[in-house]
Amino acid sequence: MSDAQGIFTRLKEDHDHHRELLDQMAETSGETERRKELLEKFTKEVKSHAAAEEQALYSTMLRKPPTTDDTRHSVAEHHELDEALNDLAATDMSSPAWMAKFKQLDHDYRHHIEEEEEDHFPDFEEHLNDDDIAHMEKVFDRRKKEEKAAAEVTPESKDAAKE
């Protein structure tokens, strides 16, 4: 076992930033520039975070049999979040449907990150060694920066996203 607090602190910092963006989006209404900007920022932040988290943390945890199920669960939730973001971006921001979809995304994402922070991260830490930690710390910020540069808001209906 090793001291993985550095990488988990880094992941939690991102989660806290995501919570702030969700709070700010919840305060918007209608099709405004502020709402558009916040949705774009949140989407790019979350997509790049999820991709980097998968490449740094979850690729490591998949090699640890006791954590495989939780890892697969979290990665599946990342895919569901991506679909929800695409669906939200495709929805008319001035319609009541947008806020309903946003509220569901907000709820689902907060549940996801709380589950990671409270359940998965403490369990994962027990299975990590110094090499795992070094790899994750090296990969996460580099991959997040690369992924963020490539991340896009991709409006797509949920039905189309599942195909």
mmCIF file of C-alpha atoms in Angstrom:
data_model
loop_
_atom_site.group_PDB
_atom_site.id
_atom_site.type_symbol
_atom_site.label_atom_id
_atom_site.label_comp_id
_atom_site.label_asym_id
_atom_site.label_seq_id
_atom_site.Cartn_x
_atom_site.Cartn_y
_atom_site.Cartn_z
ATOM 1 C CA MET A 1 0.000 0.000 0.000
ATOM 2 C CA SER A 2 1.178 3.528 -0.718
ATOM 3 C CA ASP A 3 0.202 7.138 -0.117
ATOM 4 C CA ALA A 4 -2.291 7.799 -2.884
ATOM 5 C CA GLN A 5 -3.705 10.934 -1.275
ATOM 6 C CA GLY A 6 -2.048 13.144 -3.907
ATOM 7 C CA ILE A 7 -3.897 11.688 -6.875
ATOM 8 C CA PHE A 8 -7.179 11.321 -5.006
ATOM 9 C CA THR A 9 -6.918 14.917 -3.757
ATOM 10 C CA ARG A 10 -6.363 16.021 -7.361
ATOM 11 C CA LEU A 11 -9.444 14.103 -8.545
ATOM 12 C CA LYS A 12 -11.548 15.543 -5.702
ATOM 13 C CA GLU A 13 -10.417 19.075 -6.606
ATOM 14 C CA ASP A 14 -11.815 18.537 -10.086
ATOM 15 C CA HIS A 15 -15.042 17.166 -8.605
ATOM 16 C CA ASP A 16 -15.372 20.266 -6.409
ATOM 17 C CA HIS A 17 -14.916 22.477 -9.464
ATOM 18 C CA HIS A 18 -17.577 20.461 -11.296
ATOM 19 C CA ARG A 19 -19.977 20.934 -8.367
ATOM 20 C CA GLU A 20 -19.410 24.699 -8.566
ATOM 21 C CA LEU A 21 -20.170 24.707 -12.286
ATOM 22 C CA LEU A 22 -23.350 22.695 -11.702
ATOM 23 C CA ASP A 23 -24.420 25.155 -9.012
ATOM 24 C CA GLN A 24 -23.821 28.066 -11.390
ATOM 25 C CA MET A 25 -25.740 26.385 -14.227
ATOM 26 C CA ALA A 26 -28.679 25.719 -11.915
ATOM 27 C CA GLU A 27 -28.949 29.482 -11.372
ATOM 28 C CA THR A 28 -29.345 30.227 -15.086
ATOM 29 C CA SER A 29 -32.537 30.361 -17.102
ATOM 30 C CA GLY A 30 -33.428 30.433 -20.768
ATOM 31 C CA GLU A 31 -31.124 30.475 -23.739
ATOM 32 C CA THR A 32 -28.526 32.900 -22.434
ATOM 33 C CA GLU A 33 -24.848 33.306 -23.190
ATOM 34 C CA ARG A 34 -24.069 32.520 -19.544
ATOM 35 C CA ARG A 35 -25.877 29.179 -19.717
ATOM 36 C CA LYS A 36 -24.179 28.325 -23.023
ATOM 37 C CA GLU A 37 -20.748 29.226 -21.644
ATOM 38 C CA LEU A 38 -21.270 27.227 -18.454
ATOM 39 C CA LEU A 39 -22.534 24.181 -20.338
ATOM 40 C CA GLU A 40 -19.545 24.294 -22.664
ATOM 41 C CA LYS A 41 -17.113 24.737 -19.779
ATOM 42 C CA PHE A 42 -18.721 21.959 -17.720
ATOM 43 C CA THR A 43 -18.822 19.604 -20.706
ATOM 44 C CA LYS A 44 -15.160 20.126 -21.578
ATOM 45 C CA GLU A 45 -14.085 19.871 -17.945
ATOM 46 C CA VAL A 46 -16.045 16.684 -17.262
ATOM 47 C CA LYS A 47 -15.212 14.940 -20.539
ATOM 48 C CA SER A 48 -11.493 15.623 -20.141
ATOM 49 C CA HIS A 49 -11.566 14.662 -16.455
ATOM 50 C CA ALA A 50 -13.392 11.385 -17.172
ATOM 51 C CA ALA A 51 -11.036 10.424 -19.994
ATOM 52 C CA ALA A 52 -7.934 11.213 -17.937
ATOM 53 C CA GLU A 53 -9.384 9.449 -14.899
ATOM 54 C CA GLU A 54 -10.038 6.356 -16.992
ATOM 55 C CA GLN A 55 -6.526 6.398 -18.427
ATOM 56 C CA ALA A 56 -4.753 7.082 -15.141
ATOM 57 C CA LEU A 57 -6.871 5.572 -12.376
ATOM 58 C CA TYR A 58 -9.284 3.108 -13.906
ATOM 59 C CA SER A 59 -6.797 1.464 -16.259
ATOM 60 C CA THR A 60 -4.701 0.777 -13.160
ATOM 61 C CA MET A 61 -7.640 -0.488 -11.124
ATOM 62 C CA LEU A 62 -8.767 -2.880 -13.860
ATOM 63 C CA ARG A 63 -5.550 -4.802 -13.202
ATOM 64 C CA LYS A 64 -6.568 -5.302 -9.551
ATOM 65 C CA PRO A 65 -9.192 -8.093 -9.420
ATOM 66 C CA PRO A 66 -10.846 -6.910 -6.172
ATOM 67 C CA THR A 67 -11.653 -3.533 -7.779
ATOM 68 C CA THR A 68 -12.710 -4.659 -11.252
ATOM 69 C CA ASP A 69 -16.473 -4.473 -10.682
ATOM 70 C CA ASP A 70 -16.370 -0.982 -9.150
ATOM 71 C CA THR A 71 -14.065 0.153 -11.935
ATOM 72 C CA ARG A 72 -16.357 -1.123 -14.668
ATOM 73 C CA HIS A 73 -19.322 0.480 -12.906
ATOM 74 C CA SER A 74 -17.638 3.891 -12.830
ATOM 75 C CA VAL A 75 -16.508 3.710 -16.449
ATOM 76 C CA ALA A 76 -20.059 2.782 -17.500
ATOM 77 C CA GLU A 77 -21.336 5.822 -15.600
ATOM 78 C CA HIS A 78 -18.831 7.992 -17.501
ATOM 79 C CA HIS A 79 -20.383 6.747 -20.748
ATOM 80 C CA GLU A 80 -23.890 7.494 -19.453
ATOM 81 C CA LEU A 81 -22.776 10.982 -18.430
ATOM 82 C CA ASP A 82 -21.334 11.592 -21.883
ATOM 83 C CA GLU A 83 -24.671 10.610 -23.434
ATOM 84 C CA ALA A 84 -26.567 12.856 -21.024
ATOM 85 C CA LEU A 85 -24.279 15.803 -21.845
ATOM 86 C CA ASN A 86 -24.782 15.232 -25.561
ATOM 87 C CA ASP A 87 -28.551 15.060 -25.065
ATOM 88 C CA LEU A 88 -28.570 18.215 -22.945
ATOM 89 C CA ALA A 89 -26.562 20.083 -25.577
ATOM 90 C CA ALA A 90 -29.114 19.022 -28.215
ATOM 91 C CA THR A 91 -32.065 20.288 -26.163
ATOM 92 C CA ASP A 92 -33.483 23.778 -26.600
ATOM 93 C CA MET A 93 -32.099 25.733 -23.637
ATOM 94 C CA SER A 94 -35.241 27.816 -23.364
ATOM 95 C CA SER A 95 -37.512 24.779 -23.010
ATOM 96 C CA PRO A 96 -38.630 23.263 -19.697
ATOM 97 C CA ALA A 97 -37.134 19.977 -20.962
ATOM 98 C CA TRP A 98 -33.635 21.461 -20.737
ATOM 99 C CA MET A 99 -33.917 22.165 -17.030
ATOM 100 C CA ALA A 100 -35.492 18.761 -16.382
ATOM 101 C CA LYS A 101 -32.613 17.043 -18.192
ATOM 102 C CA PHE A 102 -30.094 19.262 -16.426
ATOM 103 C CA LYS A 103 -31.525 18.373 -13.018
ATOM 104 C CA GLN A 104 -31.287 14.655 -13.823
ATOM 105 C CA LEU A 105 -27.698 15.060 -15.047
ATOM 106 C CA ASP A 106 -26.846 17.098 -11.941
ATOM 107 C CA HIS A 107 -28.305 14.399 -9.673
ATOM 108 C CA ASP A 108 -26.637 11.531 -11.527
ATOM 109 C CA TYR A 109 -23.240 13.209 -11.692
ATOM 110 C CA ARG A 110 -23.221 14.210 -8.034
ATOM 111 C CA HIS A 111 -24.160 10.633 -7.132
ATOM 112 C CA HIS A 112 -21.311 9.352 -9.317
ATOM 113 C CA ILE A 113 -18.612 11.563 -7.818
ATOM 114 C CA GLU A 114 -19.817 11.007 -4.257
ATOM 115 C CA GLU A 115 -19.665 7.259 -4.863
ATOM 116 C CA GLU A 116 -16.129 7.612 -6.195
ATOM 117 C CA GLU A 117 -14.974 9.779 -3.299
ATOM 118 C CA GLU A 118 -16.697 7.945 -0.458
ATOM 119 C CA ASP A 119 -16.598 4.330 -1.629
ATOM 120 C CA HIS A 120 -14.216 3.688 -4.496
ATOM 121 C CA PHE A 121 -11.221 5.891 -3.727
ATOM 122 C CA PRO A 122 -10.712 4.598 -0.158
ATOM 123 C CA ASP A 123 -11.069 1.000 -1.383
ATOM 124 C CA PHE A 124 -8.796 1.565 -4.369
ATOM 125 C CA GLU A 125 -6.066 3.058 -2.212
ATOM 126 C CA GLU A 126 -5.684 -0.234 -0.361
ATOM 127 C CA HIS A 127 -4.698 -1.956 -3.619
ATOM 128 C CA LEU A 128 -2.168 0.555 -4.951
ATOM 129 C CA ASN A 129 1.611 0.423 -4.767
ATOM 130 C CA ASP A 130 4.220 3.137 -5.306
ATOM 131 C CA ASP A 131 4.544 2.364 -9.023
ATOM 132 C CA ASP A 132 0.773 2.648 -9.486
ATOM 133 C CA ILE A 133 0.730 6.040 -7.752
ATOM 134 C CA ALA A 134 3.662 7.347 -9.786
ATOM 135 C CA HIS A 135 1.970 6.215 -13.009
ATOM 136 C CA MET A 136 -1.372 7.798 -12.128
ATOM 137 C CA GLU A 137 0.144 11.110 -11.074
ATOM 138 C CA LYS A 138 2.243 11.228 -14.256
ATOM 139 C CA VAL A 139 -0.639 10.382 -16.554
ATOM 140 C CA PHE A 140 -3.624 12.269 -15.107
ATOM 141 C CA ASP A 141 -2.693 15.932 -15.602
ATOM 142 C CA ARG A 142 -0.992 15.301 -18.946
ATOM 143 C CA ARG A 143 -3.956 13.366 -20.324
ATOM 144 C CA LYS A 144 -6.493 15.832 -18.925
ATOM 145 C CA LYS A 145 -4.762 18.706 -20.704
ATOM 146 C CA GLU A 146 -4.664 16.754 -23.980
ATOM 147 C CA GLU A 147 -8.265 15.596 -23.642
ATOM 148 C CA LYS A 148 -9.515 19.079 -22.754
ATOM 149 C CA ALA A 149 -7.915 20.508 -25.883
ATOM 150 C CA ALA A 150 -9.820 17.940 -27.952
ATOM 151 C CA ALA A 151 -13.099 17.920 -25.969
ATOM 152 C CA GLU A 152 -16.189 19.207 -27.709
ATOM 153 C CA VAL A 153 -19.783 19.912 -26.929
ATOM 154 C CA THR A 154 -21.484 17.411 -29.194
ATOM 155 C CA PRO A 155 -25.224 17.974 -29.365
ATOM 156 C CA GLU A 156 -26.822 14.635 -29.991
ATOM 157 C CA SER A 157 -30.079 13.171 -28.873
ATOM 158 C CA LYS A 158 -29.882 10.397 -26.314
ATOM 159 C CA ASP A 159 -31.478 7.963 -28.761
ATOM 160 C CA ALA A 160 -28.846 8.684 -31.387
ATOM 161 C CA ALA A 161 -26.038 8.619 -28.823
ATOM 162 C CA LYS A 162 -26.895 5.066 -27.833
ATOM 163 C CA GLU A 163 -26.575 3.720 -31.373
#
